[in-house]
Amino acid sequence: MYFPSRIFIDGGDPAETKEADTILKKGGYHGLDGQTTNPTLIAKRAPSGVKALDFYKDTVREMSKIIPNGTISIQVIGDPSTLTSEEMVSQARDRITWIPNGIIKLPCTQKGLDAAEIFCKEGPINITLNFSQEQAAAVYVATLRLAPLAQGKRNEVYISPFVGRLDDKGEKGMDVVANILEMYRAFGDSHVKVLTASVRNVPHILYALWLKSDIITIPFKVFKEWADGGFLQPPKDYLYDTPGLTEIPYREINLDQDWKSYDLHHDLTDVGIQRFWDDWNAIVK
Ligand code: G3P
């Protein structure tokens, strides 16, 4: 079995990681390519009274044992009104030691990219809560100067457009994936991998495969539906039809500006950071 995208599971439960890996292997694929987590997904499973950070660490350690060759995204967390880029770098440096195959999730904000610009020279990163092509332009430039090749390998950089949350607002979230891929491909440097996230249904998977999104992260429930349907793949003339959703047009954006000059603001990024913090706090207390 072959997919043009790496297949990740989006969740907080190692049992799902294991099951998805087994299903993929039974289907003739080499297994799950990676796992994304976030504070909400971890909070959902945390027993009351548990030390939240220890629980997060234990969870990703279990996941890491199941898919030692995949990457596992671990997020930085903090009060959005006070979290500094220095604190994010410090959290990143700590979290990257949790497992050998971790990758650090930083938010798609000015402070998040300040931290990314520093930390991408030290370890792999996944820029999360992305909702616009312009934000993706900033991510591209901020991470352009990666550390020199080490043993033939560079630290990976992912960007995670959250398609489902744009759909929820009546916008065609998958357009952001299509637009970013087009922009990055036009520029010719593939140092940022596009990870389609906030996937809600099988058509999201099919269109992401059709677009050759570098990675797709899929909640277990949707993954199961796709697997039960025989891991359907899109035909060459696949049409992603989403009546009722407003298209997000492609914009000509040059990738040669200072990254701070791009408009990084998106309401859904701010809402998302706050929601992650609130969900995390529910277990910290
Ligand atoms: O990968 C991102 C994902 O966890 C967010 O998904 O469904 O909360 O928008 P959702």
Short mmCIF file of C-alpha atoms and ligand atoms in Angstrom, two decimals:
data_model
loop_
_atom_site.label_atom_id
_atom_site.label_comp_id
_atom_site.label_asym_id
_atom_site.label_seq_id
_atom_site.Cartn_x
_atom_site.Cartn_y
_atom_site.Cartn_z
CA MET A 1 0.00 0.00 0.00
CA TYR A 2 1.28 3.47 -0.87
CA PHE A 3 0.11 6.94 0.13
CA PRO A 4 1.49 10.22 -1.23
CA SER A 5 1.29 11.63 2.32
CA ARG A 6 2.65 10.41 5.64
CA ILE A 7 -0.19 9.15 7.83
CA PHE A 8 -0.38 10.31 11.46
CA ILE A 9 -2.94 9.81 14.20
CA ASP A 10 -4.22 12.85 16.07
CA GLY A 11 -5.04 11.94 19.66
CA GLY A 12 -3.99 11.45 23.24
CA ASP A 13 -4.44 7.71 23.68
CA PRO A 14 -1.57 5.27 23.04
CA ALA A 15 -4.14 2.47 22.56
CA GLU A 16 -5.33 4.28 19.43
CA THR A 17 -1.73 4.70 18.27
CA LYS A 18 -1.26 0.95 18.62
CA GLU A 19 -4.50 0.06 16.88
CA ALA A 20 -3.94 2.43 13.96
CA ASP A 21 -0.40 1.10 13.54
CA THR A 22 -1.67 -2.49 13.53
CA ILE A 23 -4.48 -1.74 11.05
CA LEU A 24 -2.06 -0.02 8.66
CA LYS A 25 0.39 -2.92 8.87
CA LYS A 26 -2.38 -5.44 8.24
CA GLY A 27 -3.34 -3.37 5.19
CA GLY A 28 0.19 -3.80 3.82
CA TYR A 29 1.59 -0.38 4.81
CA HIS A 30 4.77 -0.05 6.87
CA GLY A 31 2.79 1.35 9.81
CA LEU A 32 1.83 4.63 11.34
CA ASP A 33 4.18 7.46 10.34
CA GLY A 34 3.58 9.66 13.37
CA GLN A 35 1.35 11.05 16.05
CA THR A 36 0.17 14.52 16.95
CA THR A 37 -1.02 15.45 20.44
CA ASN A 38 -2.27 18.64 22.01
CA PRO A 39 -3.28 19.81 25.52
CA THR A 40 -6.99 19.21 24.87
CA LEU A 41 -6.44 15.63 23.75
CA ILE A 42 -4.15 14.90 26.70
CA ALA A 43 -6.55 16.55 29.16
CA LYS A 44 -9.40 14.34 27.92
CA ARG A 45 -7.68 11.19 29.19
CA ALA A 46 -5.95 12.52 32.31
CA PRO A 47 -7.20 10.92 35.55
CA SER A 48 -8.14 13.47 38.21
CA GLY A 49 -5.38 14.48 40.60
CA VAL A 50 -2.65 13.42 38.19
CA LYS A 51 0.41 15.62 37.68
CA ALA A 52 -0.44 16.95 34.25
CA LEU A 53 3.05 17.26 32.84
CA ASP A 54 4.05 13.80 34.09
CA PHE A 55 0.93 12.39 32.49
CA TYR A 56 1.76 14.11 29.18
CA LYS A 57 5.31 12.74 29.36
CA ASP A 58 4.16 9.19 30.17
CA THR A 59 1.63 9.31 27.34
CA VAL A 60 4.13 10.32 24.67
CA ARG A 61 6.65 7.81 26.04
CA GLU A 62 4.13 5.03 25.49
CA MET A 63 3.41 6.35 21.99
CA SER A 64 7.10 6.56 21.23
CA LYS A 65 7.60 2.89 22.09
CA ILE A 66 4.78 1.93 19.71
CA ILE A 67 6.09 3.95 16.76
CA PRO A 68 9.83 4.48 17.39
CA ASN A 69 10.34 5.39 13.74
CA GLY A 70 7.56 7.96 13.58
CA THR A 71 7.54 11.49 14.99
CA ILE A 72 5.45 12.49 17.99
CA SER A 73 4.36 16.10 18.38
CA ILE A 74 4.51 17.53 21.90
CA GLN A 75 3.09 20.99 22.52
CA VAL A 76 4.36 23.91 24.60
CA ILE A 77 1.70 25.24 26.97
CA GLY A 78 1.14 28.39 28.97
CA ASP A 79 -1.11 31.26 29.87
CA PRO A 80 -1.49 33.10 26.55
CA SER A 81 -1.41 36.49 28.25
CA THR A 82 1.99 35.89 29.85
CA LEU A 83 3.71 33.10 27.90
CA THR A 84 6.96 34.48 26.45
CA SER A 85 9.03 33.18 23.58
CA GLU A 86 11.88 32.51 26.05
CA GLU A 87 9.56 30.30 28.10
CA MET A 88 8.49 28.48 24.93
CA VAL A 89 12.13 27.80 24.00
CA SER A 90 12.80 26.58 27.52
CA GLN A 91 9.77 24.25 27.42
CA ALA A 92 10.83 23.04 23.96
CA ARG A 93 14.33 22.22 25.24
CA ASP A 94 12.84 20.22 28.08
CA ARG A 95 10.13 18.40 26.11
CA ILE A 96 12.51 17.35 23.34
CA THR A 97 14.39 15.25 25.94
CA TRP A 98 11.23 13.26 26.83
CA ILE A 99 11.54 10.88 23.87
CA PRO A 100 14.00 10.31 21.02
CA ASN A 101 11.43 11.02 18.31
CA GLY A 102 9.66 14.10 19.66
CA ILE A 103 8.87 17.21 17.66
CA ILE A 104 7.86 20.43 19.38
CA LYS A 105 4.57 22.17 18.65
CA LEU A 106 4.74 25.96 18.81
CA PRO A 107 1.83 28.31 18.10
CA CYS A 108 1.60 30.29 14.85
CA THR A 109 2.03 33.68 16.50
CA GLN A 110 4.77 36.28 16.67
CA LYS A 111 6.05 34.85 19.96
CA GLY A 112 5.70 31.30 18.71
CA LEU A 113 7.79 32.11 15.65
CA ASP A 114 10.35 34.00 17.74
CA ALA A 115 10.77 30.72 19.62
CA ALA A 116 10.70 28.70 16.38
CA GLU A 117 13.45 30.79 14.81
CA ILE A 118 15.73 29.85 17.72
CA PHE A 119 14.63 26.30 18.41
CA CYS A 120 14.51 25.08 14.77
CA LYS A 121 18.32 25.12 14.89
CA GLU A 122 18.24 22.74 17.85
CA GLY A 123 15.34 20.38 17.19
CA PRO A 124 12.32 19.62 14.99
CA ILE A 125 9.21 21.77 15.22
CA ASN A 126 5.56 21.72 14.24
CA ILE A 127 3.91 25.15 13.95
CA THR A 128 0.35 24.66 15.08
CA LEU A 129 -2.94 26.59 14.86
CA ASN A 130 -2.27 27.81 11.33
CA PHE A 131 -5.24 29.30 9.52
CA SER A 132 -3.87 31.43 6.69
CA GLN A 133 -1.49 31.43 3.76
CA GLU A 134 0.13 34.60 5.08
CA GLN A 135 0.93 32.95 8.40
CA ALA A 136 2.50 30.12 6.41
CA ALA A 137 4.69 32.61 4.55
CA ALA A 138 6.00 33.85 7.90
CA VAL A 139 6.67 30.28 9.07
CA TYR A 140 8.61 29.59 5.89
CA VAL A 141 10.91 32.59 6.30
CA ALA A 142 11.32 32.35 10.09
CA THR A 143 12.61 28.78 9.76
CA LEU A 144 14.64 29.20 6.60
CA ARG A 145 17.95 29.14 8.41
CA LEU A 146 17.91 25.69 9.90
CA ALA A 147 20.94 24.16 11.50
CA PRO A 148 23.44 22.81 8.96
CA LEU A 149 22.89 19.25 7.85
CA ALA A 150 23.77 16.88 10.66
CA GLN A 151 24.54 13.34 9.53
CA GLY A 152 22.64 14.03 6.31
CA LYS A 153 19.52 15.01 8.26
CA ARG A 154 17.93 18.34 8.97
CA ASN A 155 15.54 19.11 11.76
CA GLU A 156 12.08 18.83 10.33
CA VAL A 157 9.67 21.77 10.25
CA TYR A 158 5.95 21.16 9.91
CA ILE A 159 3.12 23.62 9.56
CA SER A 160 -0.34 22.48 10.67
CA PRO A 161 -3.30 24.16 8.95
CA PHE A 162 -6.46 23.37 10.98
CA VAL A 163 -8.96 22.70 8.23
CA GLY A 164 -11.96 21.58 10.29
CA ARG A 165 -12.05 24.71 12.41
CA LEU A 166 -12.23 26.86 9.26
CA ASP A 167 -14.99 24.61 7.89
CA ASP A 168 -16.86 25.16 11.17
CA LYS A 169 -16.85 28.90 10.38
CA GLY A 170 -18.21 28.32 6.87
CA GLU A 171 -14.84 28.65 5.12
CA LYS A 172 -13.28 25.98 2.93
CA GLY A 173 -10.42 25.00 5.23
CA MET A 174 -8.77 22.70 2.70
CA ASP A 175 -8.13 25.75 0.49
CA VAL A 176 -5.51 26.87 3.03
CA VAL A 177 -3.69 23.56 2.57
CA ALA A 178 -3.92 23.87 -1.23
CA ASN A 179 -2.76 27.50 -1.16
CA ILE A 180 0.20 26.87 1.13
CA LEU A 181 1.35 23.90 -0.95
CA GLU A 182 1.09 25.97 -4.12
CA MET A 183 3.04 28.84 -2.56
CA TYR A 184 5.77 26.61 -1.14
CA ARG A 185 6.06 24.60 -4.35
CA ALA A 186 6.32 27.74 -6.46
CA PHE A 187 9.21 28.89 -4.32
CA GLY A 188 11.01 25.59 -4.73
CA ASP A 189 12.28 24.93 -1.20
CA SER A 190 10.56 22.13 0.66
CA HIS A 191 11.99 22.72 4.12
CA VAL A 192 8.48 23.22 5.61
CA LYS A 193 6.22 20.17 5.42
CA VAL A 194 2.48 20.76 5.26
CA LEU A 195 0.60 18.70 7.84
CA THR A 196 -3.16 18.72 7.25
CA ALA A 197 -4.74 18.88 10.73
CA SER A 198 -8.16 19.25 12.36
CA VAL A 199 -9.40 16.59 9.97
CA ARG A 200 -13.08 15.81 10.45
CA ASN A 201 -14.10 13.50 7.61
CA VAL A 202 -12.91 11.16 4.86
CA PRO A 203 -13.19 13.79 2.08
CA HIS A 204 -10.61 15.86 4.00
CA ILE A 205 -8.27 12.86 3.80
CA LEU A 206 -9.00 12.24 0.13
CA TYR A 207 -8.38 15.83 -0.89
CA ALA A 208 -5.23 16.06 1.25
CA LEU A 209 -3.95 12.91 -0.51
CA TRP A 210 -4.93 14.35 -3.89
CA LEU A 211 -3.01 17.55 -3.08
CA LYS A 212 -0.07 15.45 -1.84
CA SER A 213 -0.04 17.20 1.50
CA ASP A 214 3.23 16.03 3.06
CA ILE A 215 1.44 14.68 6.14
CA ILE A 216 -2.15 14.14 7.28
CA THR A 217 -3.02 13.74 10.95
CA ILE A 218 -6.32 11.94 11.50
CA PRO A 219 -8.45 11.44 14.61
CA PHE A 220 -8.87 7.71 15.27
CA LYS A 221 -12.62 7.72 14.58
CA VAL A 222 -12.15 9.18 11.09
CA PHE A 223 -9.11 6.96 10.49
CA LYS A 224 -11.24 3.90 11.32
CA GLU A 225 -13.94 4.98 8.89
CA TRP A 226 -11.32 5.45 6.17
CA ALA A 227 -9.68 2.09 6.99
CA ASP A 228 -13.03 0.26 7.08
CA GLY A 229 -13.72 1.68 3.62
CA GLY A 230 -10.52 0.04 2.37
CA PHE A 231 -8.21 3.08 2.63
CA LEU A 232 -9.89 4.74 -0.32
CA GLN A 233 -7.61 6.94 -2.43
CA PRO A 234 -8.75 9.80 -4.66
CA PRO A 235 -8.99 9.25 -8.43
CA LYS A 236 -6.89 11.52 -10.69
CA ASP A 237 -9.94 13.66 -11.47
CA TYR A 238 -11.07 13.84 -7.83
CA LEU A 239 -13.36 16.78 -7.13
CA TYR A 240 -13.47 18.04 -3.56
CA ASP A 241 -17.01 19.31 -3.44
CA THR A 242 -18.05 21.36 -0.41
CA PRO A 243 -21.31 23.17 -1.10
CA GLY A 244 -21.93 25.94 1.40
CA LEU A 245 -18.29 26.60 2.25
CA THR A 246 -16.76 29.87 1.07
CA GLU A 247 -13.60 29.48 -0.98
CA ILE A 248 -10.35 31.00 0.29
CA PRO A 249 -8.53 32.37 -2.77
CA TYR A 250 -4.83 31.87 -3.46
CA ARG A 251 -2.73 35.01 -2.96
CA GLU A 252 0.55 35.93 -4.61
CA ILE A 253 2.87 36.25 -1.63
CA ASN A 254 6.62 36.57 -1.99
CA LEU A 255 8.66 34.56 0.42
CA ASP A 256 11.54 36.99 0.55
CA GLN A 257 10.36 39.43 3.22
CA ASP A 258 11.31 39.69 6.87
CA TRP A 259 8.95 37.19 8.51
CA LYS A 260 7.73 39.80 10.97
CA SER A 261 6.33 41.84 8.08
CA TYR A 262 3.68 39.21 7.24
CA ASP A 263 0.29 39.45 8.89
CA LEU A 264 0.39 36.72 11.52
CA HIS A 265 -2.92 37.49 13.11
CA HIS A 266 -5.88 35.15 12.85
CA ASP A 267 -8.77 35.10 15.32
CA LEU A 268 -8.91 31.31 15.30
CA THR A 269 -5.24 31.13 16.32
CA ASP A 270 -5.97 33.28 19.39
CA VAL A 271 -9.13 31.35 20.23
CA GLY A 272 -7.26 28.06 19.80
CA ILE A 273 -4.40 29.04 22.12
CA GLN A 274 -6.87 30.11 24.79
CA ARG A 275 -8.85 26.90 24.43
CA PHE A 276 -5.74 24.73 24.77
CA TRP A 277 -4.80 26.65 27.91
CA ASP A 278 -8.28 26.33 29.42
CA ASP A 279 -8.42 22.60 28.71
CA TRP A 280 -4.95 22.09 30.16
CA ASN A 281 -5.87 24.06 33.27
CA ALA A 282 -8.78 21.76 33.87
CA ILE A 283 -6.27 18.99 34.67
CA VAL A 284 -3.61 21.12 36.31
CA LYS A 285 -6.04 22.19 39.02
O1 G3P B 1 -4.44 18.34 14.89
C1 G3P B 1 -5.18 19.38 15.39
C2 G3P B 1 -6.37 18.91 16.06
O2 G3P B 1 -6.05 18.22 17.20
C3 G3P B 1 -7.41 19.91 16.27
O3 G3P B 1 -8.55 19.31 15.85
O4 G3P B 1 -10.90 18.82 15.78
O5 G3P B 1 -9.97 20.16 17.68
O6 G3P B 1 -10.13 21.13 15.41
P1 G3P B 1 -9.98 19.89 16.21
#
